[in-house]
Amino acid sequence: PNAIYAMRRAFSSALSRDGASALTSGRMYNWRVRAVYSALDKAGKADGPLCAEDLYSLGHLDQYHYGGTDACDEAAALLGLDSGSTVLDIGSGIGGTSRYLAATTGCRVVGVELQPDLCEAAAALTARIPGLSDRVLFVQGDAADPNLTLPTPAGGFDHAVSHLVNLHLPDRGAVLAAAHESLCEGGTFVIEDFVLVARPTEAEARTLLDLVKAPSVTSIDGYVSELEGCGFVDIQATELSVPWTVWCRARSDEYSLTEAEAVALHGREVFETRQHFYVQVANLFAGGRIGGASPSRG
């Protein structure tokens, strides 16, 4: 299979396994399950049918990666997704990417998510969108587990996507190898991830270890070599440092302006935790030792 490599450049080191434990214990993303349901309740849509736009209009509550639905549109265009395409979404979270790709291109998506509550919410929300659950399925489990049963199409998936997931995994190589095995001959893989640009300051290193929870981040060359070792070919990364820096700062600034609404909707603790996170990530990119890249066909 070909690897179409979409990398988000950032710091790398031999970080601890705290990142993985943060994911499974619910310290990283699980607040968004409550936040999504609170937002739907406020909109008068706590129950009953939804349309896909009801969810992806929630922005960062639905799309867990940088660039939101614009990044999904880029991946869809790059892969040429249509109603005949099959896609594996590795680390599907609350289902935002899977739903958006299926709703906008007609493709079929299988999402794999490690955290049970995120996976359950993804399936429940998708089931409320008429016709979409016929094309989107979520499986709870470890994508690297050889015993995980996936509804793999005959011959393998046409494509796989992984948006800001692999940095959190202690054994990234196992997931990359599993992705390779899941793809059909000539299949393609779009990745968004963090990689090392330059040695970070001690403060930046602590932020990435304690806040971002990233135990598996390497240089671009190291990442490409790891993909090649799994059997991927035609690997290429195109930098996107400036747009990513601008996007992260805009997210931080815009979220700060929503304080009254966010506190009323999600509570003071969630608002202050997210505000701190967004500011710190924006500062990482602004420091110049953290960069970005977008997918390109190799």
mmCIF file of C-alpha atoms in Angstrom:
data_model
loop_
_atom_site.group_PDB
_atom_site.id
_atom_site.type_symbol
_atom_site.label_atom_id
_atom_site.label_comp_id
_atom_site.label_asym_id
_atom_site.label_seq_id
_atom_site.Cartn_x
_atom_site.Cartn_y
_atom_site.Cartn_z
ATOM 1 C CA PRO A 1 0.000 0.000 0.000
ATOM 2 C CA ASN A 2 0.948 3.610 -0.512
ATOM 3 C CA ALA A 3 1.261 5.916 2.461
ATOM 4 C CA ILE A 4 0.004 9.443 1.888
ATOM 5 C CA TYR A 5 1.636 10.983 4.885
ATOM 6 C CA ALA A 6 0.027 14.023 6.489
ATOM 7 C CA MET A 7 2.223 15.037 9.400
ATOM 8 C CA ARG A 8 1.717 17.704 12.005
ATOM 9 C CA ARG A 9 5.244 18.566 13.083
ATOM 10 C CA ALA A 10 6.030 18.847 16.786
ATOM 11 C CA PHE A 11 8.382 17.754 19.552
ATOM 12 C CA SER A 12 9.675 14.209 19.950
ATOM 13 C CA SER A 13 11.302 12.404 22.872
ATOM 14 C CA ALA A 14 11.138 9.129 24.726
ATOM 15 C CA LEU A 15 8.092 10.219 26.726
ATOM 16 C CA SER A 16 6.490 8.018 29.353
ATOM 17 C CA ARG A 17 3.404 5.855 28.998
ATOM 18 C CA ASP A 18 1.410 8.530 30.836
ATOM 19 C CA GLY A 19 -0.119 9.550 27.520
ATOM 20 C CA ALA A 20 -1.770 6.201 26.966
ATOM 21 C CA SER A 21 -3.031 6.040 30.536
ATOM 22 C CA ALA A 22 -4.455 9.527 30.169
ATOM 23 C CA LEU A 23 -6.452 8.351 27.175
ATOM 24 C CA THR A 24 -7.874 5.233 28.776
ATOM 25 C CA SER A 25 -8.576 6.945 32.105
ATOM 26 C CA GLY A 26 -10.571 9.673 30.412
ATOM 27 C CA ARG A 27 -8.377 12.653 31.249
ATOM 28 C CA MET A 28 -7.827 13.736 27.643
ATOM 29 C CA TYR A 29 -11.040 13.697 25.621
ATOM 30 C CA ASN A 30 -13.949 12.229 27.548
ATOM 31 C CA TRP A 31 -15.217 15.606 28.740
ATOM 32 C CA ARG A 32 -16.349 16.147 25.151
ATOM 33 C CA VAL A 33 -19.001 13.441 25.431
ATOM 34 C CA ARG A 34 -20.749 15.463 28.122
ATOM 35 C CA ALA A 35 -20.085 18.670 26.217
ATOM 36 C CA VAL A 36 -21.639 17.383 22.985
ATOM 37 C CA TYR A 37 -24.796 16.260 24.742
ATOM 38 C CA SER A 38 -24.982 19.572 26.628
ATOM 39 C CA ALA A 39 -24.687 21.491 23.363
ATOM 40 C CA LEU A 40 -27.379 19.380 21.708
ATOM 41 C CA ASP A 41 -29.648 19.819 24.715
ATOM 42 C CA LYS A 42 -29.224 23.593 24.559
ATOM 43 C CA ALA A 43 -30.127 23.488 20.864
ATOM 44 C CA GLY A 44 -33.318 21.579 21.662
ATOM 45 C CA LYS A 45 -31.940 18.373 20.150
ATOM 46 C CA ALA A 46 -31.356 16.225 23.206
ATOM 47 C CA ASP A 47 -33.459 13.491 21.602
ATOM 48 C CA GLY A 48 -34.709 12.504 18.191
ATOM 49 C CA PRO A 49 -33.190 12.591 14.707
ATOM 50 C CA LEU A 50 -30.147 14.663 13.854
ATOM 51 C CA CYS A 51 -28.506 15.709 10.617
ATOM 52 C CA ALA A 52 -24.756 15.441 10.181
ATOM 53 C CA GLU A 53 -24.427 19.237 10.240
ATOM 54 C CA ASP A 54 -25.868 19.329 13.774
ATOM 55 C CA LEU A 55 -22.708 17.578 14.939
ATOM 56 C CA TYR A 56 -19.885 18.891 12.780
ATOM 57 C CA SER A 57 -21.167 22.430 13.316
ATOM 58 C CA LEU A 58 -20.053 21.920 16.940
ATOM 59 C CA GLY A 59 -16.452 22.304 15.760
ATOM 60 C CA HIS A 60 -13.840 21.041 18.218
ATOM 61 C CA LEU A 61 -16.466 19.052 20.138
ATOM 62 C CA ASP A 62 -17.001 16.860 17.070
ATOM 63 C CA GLN A 63 -13.687 17.117 15.194
ATOM 64 C CA TYR A 64 -10.747 16.261 17.459
ATOM 65 C CA HIS A 65 -7.988 17.252 15.019
ATOM 66 C CA TYR A 66 -6.508 20.532 13.849
ATOM 67 C CA GLY A 67 -8.248 22.208 10.935
ATOM 68 C CA GLY A 68 -11.661 20.691 11.672
ATOM 69 C CA THR A 69 -13.764 19.758 8.661
ATOM 70 C CA ASP A 70 -11.342 21.558 6.340
ATOM 71 C CA ALA A 71 -8.772 18.859 7.144
ATOM 72 C CA CYS A 72 -11.414 16.216 6.379
ATOM 73 C CA ASP A 73 -12.158 17.881 3.041
ATOM 74 C CA GLU A 74 -8.441 17.856 2.205
ATOM 75 C CA ALA A 75 -8.164 14.161 3.004
ATOM 76 C CA ALA A 76 -11.304 13.331 1.016
ATOM 77 C CA ALA A 77 -10.038 15.226 -2.027
ATOM 78 C CA LEU A 78 -6.588 13.709 -1.740
ATOM 79 C CA LEU A 79 -7.985 10.190 -1.598
ATOM 80 C CA GLY A 80 -10.696 10.815 -4.183
ATOM 81 C CA LEU A 81 -13.397 9.451 -1.892
ATOM 82 C CA ASP A 82 -16.784 8.580 -3.375
ATOM 83 C CA SER A 83 -19.667 6.199 -2.729
ATOM 84 C CA GLY A 84 -17.536 3.222 -3.755
ATOM 85 C CA SER A 85 -14.706 3.931 -1.299
ATOM 86 C CA THR A 86 -14.052 2.096 1.962
ATOM 87 C CA VAL A 87 -12.135 3.828 4.759
ATOM 88 C CA LEU A 88 -10.662 2.726 8.086
ATOM 89 C CA ASP A 89 -10.596 5.572 10.632
ATOM 90 C CA ILE A 90 -7.977 4.736 13.272
ATOM 91 C CA GLY A 91 -8.655 6.486 16.567
ATOM 92 C CA SER A 92 -12.126 7.631 15.561
ATOM 93 C CA GLY A 93 -12.954 9.353 18.855
ATOM 94 C CA ILE A 94 -16.537 10.542 19.046
ATOM 95 C CA GLY A 95 -16.918 9.794 15.339
ATOM 96 C CA GLY A 96 -16.590 13.238 13.812
ATOM 97 C CA THR A 97 -14.221 12.372 10.975
ATOM 98 C CA SER A 98 -16.029 9.128 10.108
ATOM 99 C CA ARG A 99 -19.440 10.799 9.987
ATOM 100 C CA TYR A 100 -18.226 13.775 7.995
ATOM 101 C CA LEU A 101 -16.441 11.712 5.356
ATOM 102 C CA ALA A 102 -19.426 9.399 4.917
ATOM 103 C CA ALA A 103 -21.973 12.219 4.855
ATOM 104 C CA THR A 104 -20.076 14.379 2.374
ATOM 105 C CA THR A 105 -18.653 11.742 0.003
ATOM 106 C CA GLY A 106 -20.944 8.732 0.388
ATOM 107 C CA CYS A 107 -18.034 6.458 1.337
ATOM 108 C CA ARG A 108 -18.269 3.651 3.876
ATOM 109 C CA VAL A 109 -16.231 4.040 7.072
ATOM 110 C CA VAL A 110 -15.249 1.749 9.912
ATOM 111 C CA GLY A 111 -13.959 3.653 12.948
ATOM 112 C CA VAL A 112 -11.790 2.009 15.606
ATOM 113 C CA GLU A 113 -11.630 3.682 19.015
ATOM 114 C CA LEU A 114 -9.843 2.538 22.170
ATOM 115 C CA GLN A 115 -12.015 4.361 24.707
ATOM 116 C CA PRO A 116 -15.392 2.666 25.291
ATOM 117 C CA ASP A 117 -17.363 5.785 26.197
ATOM 118 C CA LEU A 118 -16.182 7.672 23.116
ATOM 119 C CA CYS A 119 -16.975 4.713 20.891
ATOM 120 C CA GLU A 120 -20.424 4.267 22.430
ATOM 121 C CA ALA A 121 -21.206 7.966 22.004
ATOM 122 C CA ALA A 122 -19.979 7.864 18.393
ATOM 123 C CA ALA A 123 -22.328 4.991 17.587
ATOM 124 C CA ALA A 124 -25.282 6.516 19.455
ATOM 125 C CA LEU A 125 -24.937 9.904 17.767
ATOM 126 C CA THR A 126 -24.493 8.365 14.319
ATOM 127 C CA ALA A 127 -27.589 6.198 14.801
ATOM 128 C CA ARG A 128 -29.634 9.392 15.173
ATOM 129 C CA ILE A 129 -28.734 10.527 11.646
ATOM 130 C CA PRO A 130 -31.122 8.807 9.204
ATOM 131 C CA GLY A 131 -29.289 6.620 6.709
ATOM 132 C CA LEU A 132 -25.787 7.312 8.007
ATOM 133 C CA SER A 133 -25.419 4.306 10.299
ATOM 134 C CA ASP A 134 -25.744 2.106 7.201
ATOM 135 C CA ARG A 135 -22.402 3.515 6.039
ATOM 136 C CA VAL A 136 -20.568 4.158 9.315
ATOM 137 C CA LEU A 137 -19.687 1.513 11.904
ATOM 138 C CA PHE A 138 -17.663 1.896 15.094
ATOM 139 C CA VAL A 139 -15.634 -0.856 16.755
ATOM 140 C CA GLN A 140 -14.247 -0.474 20.270
ATOM 141 C CA GLY A 141 -10.744 -1.827 20.749
ATOM 142 C CA ASP A 142 -7.025 -1.459 20.162
ATOM 143 C CA ALA A 143 -6.275 -1.056 16.459
ATOM 144 C CA ALA A 144 -2.985 -2.909 16.979
ATOM 145 C CA ASP A 145 -4.620 -5.929 18.640
ATOM 146 C CA PRO A 146 -4.276 -8.918 16.272
ATOM 147 C CA ASN A 147 -7.381 -10.433 17.868
ATOM 148 C CA LEU A 148 -9.564 -7.408 17.135
ATOM 149 C CA THR A 149 -12.297 -8.345 14.691
ATOM 150 C CA LEU A 150 -13.058 -5.704 12.065
ATOM 151 C CA PRO A 151 -15.614 -5.853 9.248
ATOM 152 C CA THR A 152 -12.834 -5.626 6.673
ATOM 153 C CA PRO A 153 -13.955 -5.540 3.028
ATOM 154 C CA ALA A 154 -12.804 -8.376 0.793
ATOM 155 C CA GLY A 155 -9.249 -7.560 -0.190
ATOM 156 C CA GLY A 156 -8.893 -4.829 2.441
ATOM 157 C CA PHE A 157 -9.868 -1.178 2.895
ATOM 158 C CA ASP A 158 -9.194 1.250 0.064
ATOM 159 C CA HIS A 159 -7.887 3.878 2.487
ATOM 160 C CA ALA A 160 -7.050 4.533 6.119
ATOM 161 C CA VAL A 161 -6.942 7.804 8.017
ATOM 162 C CA SER A 162 -5.471 8.658 11.417
ATOM 163 C CA HIS A 163 -5.881 12.208 12.687
ATOM 164 C CA LEU A 164 -3.728 13.216 15.668
ATOM 165 C CA VAL A 165 -3.833 9.770 17.253
ATOM 166 C CA ASN A 166 -0.449 8.089 16.951
ATOM 167 C CA LEU A 167 1.403 10.561 19.163
ATOM 168 C CA HIS A 168 -0.576 9.197 22.126
ATOM 169 C CA LEU A 169 0.353 5.544 21.518
ATOM 170 C CA PRO A 170 3.230 3.809 23.353
ATOM 171 C CA ASP A 171 3.669 1.392 20.420
ATOM 172 C CA ARG A 172 3.008 3.434 17.302
ATOM 173 C CA GLY A 173 4.740 0.901 15.083
ATOM 174 C CA ALA A 174 2.210 -1.787 15.925
ATOM 175 C CA VAL A 175 -0.650 0.454 14.793
ATOM 176 C CA LEU A 176 1.142 1.401 11.579
ATOM 177 C CA ALA A 177 1.761 -2.271 10.828
ATOM 178 C CA ALA A 178 -1.887 -3.089 11.521
ATOM 179 C CA ALA A 179 -2.976 -0.280 9.196
ATOM 180 C CA HIS A 180 -0.771 -1.688 6.451
ATOM 181 C CA GLU A 181 -2.294 -5.129 6.887
ATOM 182 C CA SER A 182 -5.819 -3.718 6.753
ATOM 183 C CA LEU A 183 -5.344 -2.018 3.376
ATOM 184 C CA CYS A 184 -5.874 -3.455 -0.065
ATOM 185 C CA GLU A 185 -3.037 -3.623 -2.564
ATOM 186 C CA GLY A 186 -2.347 -0.035 -3.595
ATOM 187 C CA GLY A 187 -4.326 1.310 -0.649
ATOM 188 C CA THR A 188 -3.487 4.707 0.814
ATOM 189 C CA PHE A 189 -2.990 6.056 4.328
ATOM 190 C CA VAL A 190 -3.407 9.667 5.476
ATOM 191 C CA ILE A 191 -1.817 10.521 8.808
ATOM 192 C CA GLU A 192 -1.863 13.723 10.838
ATOM 193 C CA ASP A 193 0.654 13.578 13.646
ATOM 194 C CA PHE A 194 3.317 15.345 15.654
ATOM 195 C CA VAL A 195 6.991 15.125 14.719
ATOM 196 C CA LEU A 196 10.217 16.649 15.980
ATOM 197 C CA VAL A 197 11.427 19.851 14.305
ATOM 198 C CA ALA A 198 14.100 21.044 16.756
ATOM 199 C CA ARG A 199 15.017 20.348 20.326
ATOM 200 C CA PRO A 200 12.362 21.932 22.559
ATOM 201 C CA THR A 201 12.987 23.957 25.666
ATOM 202 C CA GLU A 202 12.591 22.187 28.986
ATOM 203 C CA ALA A 203 9.258 23.956 29.531
ATOM 204 C CA GLU A 204 7.998 22.865 26.106
ATOM 205 C CA ALA A 205 9.089 19.298 26.813
ATOM 206 C CA ARG A 206 7.142 19.279 30.083
ATOM 207 C CA THR A 207 4.058 20.709 28.379
ATOM 208 C CA LEU A 208 4.122 17.973 25.771
ATOM 209 C CA LEU A 209 4.700 15.281 28.368
ATOM 210 C CA ASP A 210 2.247 16.415 31.032
ATOM 211 C CA LEU A 211 -0.424 18.193 28.981
ATOM 212 C CA VAL A 212 -0.398 16.782 25.448
ATOM 213 C CA LYS A 213 0.349 13.210 26.645
ATOM 214 C CA ALA A 214 2.543 12.260 23.703
ATOM 215 C CA PRO A 215 4.695 9.158 24.378
ATOM 216 C CA SER A 216 5.357 8.337 20.721
ATOM 217 C CA VAL A 217 6.710 11.207 18.644
ATOM 218 C CA THR A 218 9.774 11.176 16.371
ATOM 219 C CA SER A 219 11.460 13.149 13.636
ATOM 220 C CA ILE A 220 9.998 13.157 10.125
ATOM 221 C CA ASP A 221 12.783 10.883 8.929
ATOM 222 C CA GLY A 222 12.195 8.486 11.793
ATOM 223 C CA TYR A 223 8.474 8.393 11.090
ATOM 224 C CA VAL A 224 8.973 7.794 7.376
ATOM 225 C CA SER A 225 11.478 5.029 8.097
ATOM 226 C CA GLU A 226 8.975 3.388 10.434
ATOM 227 C CA LEU A 227 6.283 3.499 7.749
ATOM 228 C CA GLU A 228 8.693 2.055 5.204
ATOM 229 C CA GLY A 229 9.537 -0.712 7.646
ATOM 230 C CA CYS A 230 5.839 -1.620 7.731
ATOM 231 C CA GLY A 231 5.796 -1.904 3.941
ATOM 232 C CA PHE A 232 4.440 1.512 2.934
ATOM 233 C CA VAL A 233 5.837 3.193 -0.183
ATOM 234 C CA ASP A 234 5.562 6.580 -1.929
ATOM 235 C CA ILE A 235 5.686 8.490 1.347
ATOM 236 C CA GLN A 236 5.795 12.280 1.307
ATOM 237 C CA ALA A 237 5.186 15.128 3.755
ATOM 238 C CA THR A 238 4.532 18.761 2.858
ATOM 239 C CA GLU A 239 5.067 21.332 5.608
ATOM 240 C CA LEU A 240 2.207 23.464 6.877
ATOM 241 C CA SER A 241 3.921 25.231 9.746
ATOM 242 C CA VAL A 242 2.554 28.745 9.298
ATOM 243 C CA PRO A 243 -1.134 27.826 8.775
ATOM 244 C CA TRP A 244 -1.044 25.461 11.746
ATOM 245 C CA THR A 245 0.486 28.077 14.007
ATOM 246 C CA VAL A 246 -2.184 30.557 12.932
ATOM 247 C CA TRP A 247 -4.982 28.001 13.395
ATOM 248 C CA CYS A 248 -3.937 27.041 16.931
ATOM 249 C CA ARG A 249 -3.657 30.662 18.016
ATOM 250 C CA ALA A 250 -7.046 31.472 16.504
ATOM 251 C CA ARG A 251 -8.610 28.510 18.307
ATOM 252 C CA SER A 252 -7.155 29.710 21.604
ATOM 253 C CA ASP A 253 -8.259 33.316 21.112
ATOM 254 C CA GLU A 254 -11.728 32.415 19.891
ATOM 255 C CA TYR A 255 -12.346 29.993 22.757
ATOM 256 C CA SER A 256 -11.376 32.651 25.314
ATOM 257 C CA LEU A 257 -14.043 34.933 23.867
ATOM 258 C CA THR A 258 -16.729 32.296 24.532
ATOM 259 C CA GLU A 259 -16.133 32.237 28.294
ATOM 260 C CA ALA A 260 -19.647 33.160 29.432
ATOM 261 C CA GLU A 261 -21.350 30.774 27.027
ATOM 262 C CA ALA A 262 -18.870 27.939 27.617
ATOM 263 C CA VAL A 263 -19.110 28.193 31.403
ATOM 264 C CA ALA A 264 -22.905 28.188 31.249
ATOM 265 C CA LEU A 265 -22.906 25.187 28.932
ATOM 266 C CA HIS A 266 -20.032 23.052 30.260
ATOM 267 C CA GLY A 267 -19.063 24.497 33.640
ATOM 268 C CA ARG A 268 -16.159 26.597 34.899
ATOM 269 C CA GLU A 269 -13.765 23.667 35.345
ATOM 270 C CA VAL A 270 -14.109 22.448 31.748
ATOM 271 C CA PHE A 271 -13.748 25.971 30.378
ATOM 272 C CA GLU A 272 -10.588 26.742 32.346
ATOM 273 C CA THR A 273 -9.035 23.349 31.564
ATOM 274 C CA ARG A 274 -9.652 23.733 27.842
ATOM 275 C CA GLN A 275 -8.557 27.378 27.816
ATOM 276 C CA HIS A 276 -5.265 26.412 29.449
ATOM 277 C CA PHE A 277 -4.761 23.555 26.985
ATOM 278 C CA TYR A 278 -5.469 25.680 23.908
ATOM 279 C CA VAL A 279 -3.189 28.508 25.080
ATOM 280 C CA GLN A 280 -0.319 26.137 25.822
ATOM 281 C CA VAL A 281 -0.596 24.333 22.470
ATOM 282 C CA ALA A 282 -0.720 27.667 20.632
ATOM 283 C CA ASN A 283 2.399 28.734 22.514
ATOM 284 C CA LEU A 284 4.185 25.535 21.512
ATOM 285 C CA PHE A 285 3.685 26.254 17.831
ATOM 286 C CA ALA A 286 4.463 29.952 18.230
ATOM 287 C CA GLY A 287 7.815 29.070 19.792
ATOM 288 C CA GLY A 288 9.192 28.147 16.378
ATOM 289 C CA ARG A 289 10.455 24.726 17.411
ATOM 290 C CA ILE A 290 7.083 23.179 16.587
ATOM 291 C CA GLY A 291 5.822 23.117 12.999
ATOM 292 C CA GLY A 292 3.191 21.491 10.815
ATOM 293 C CA ALA A 293 2.685 19.622 7.559
ATOM 294 C CA SER A 294 -0.211 18.719 5.297
ATOM 295 C CA PRO A 295 -0.834 15.556 3.265
ATOM 296 C CA SER A 296 0.512 15.270 -0.268
ATOM 297 C CA ARG A 297 0.537 12.436 -2.738
ATOM 298 C CA GLY A 298 3.847 10.661 -3.095
#
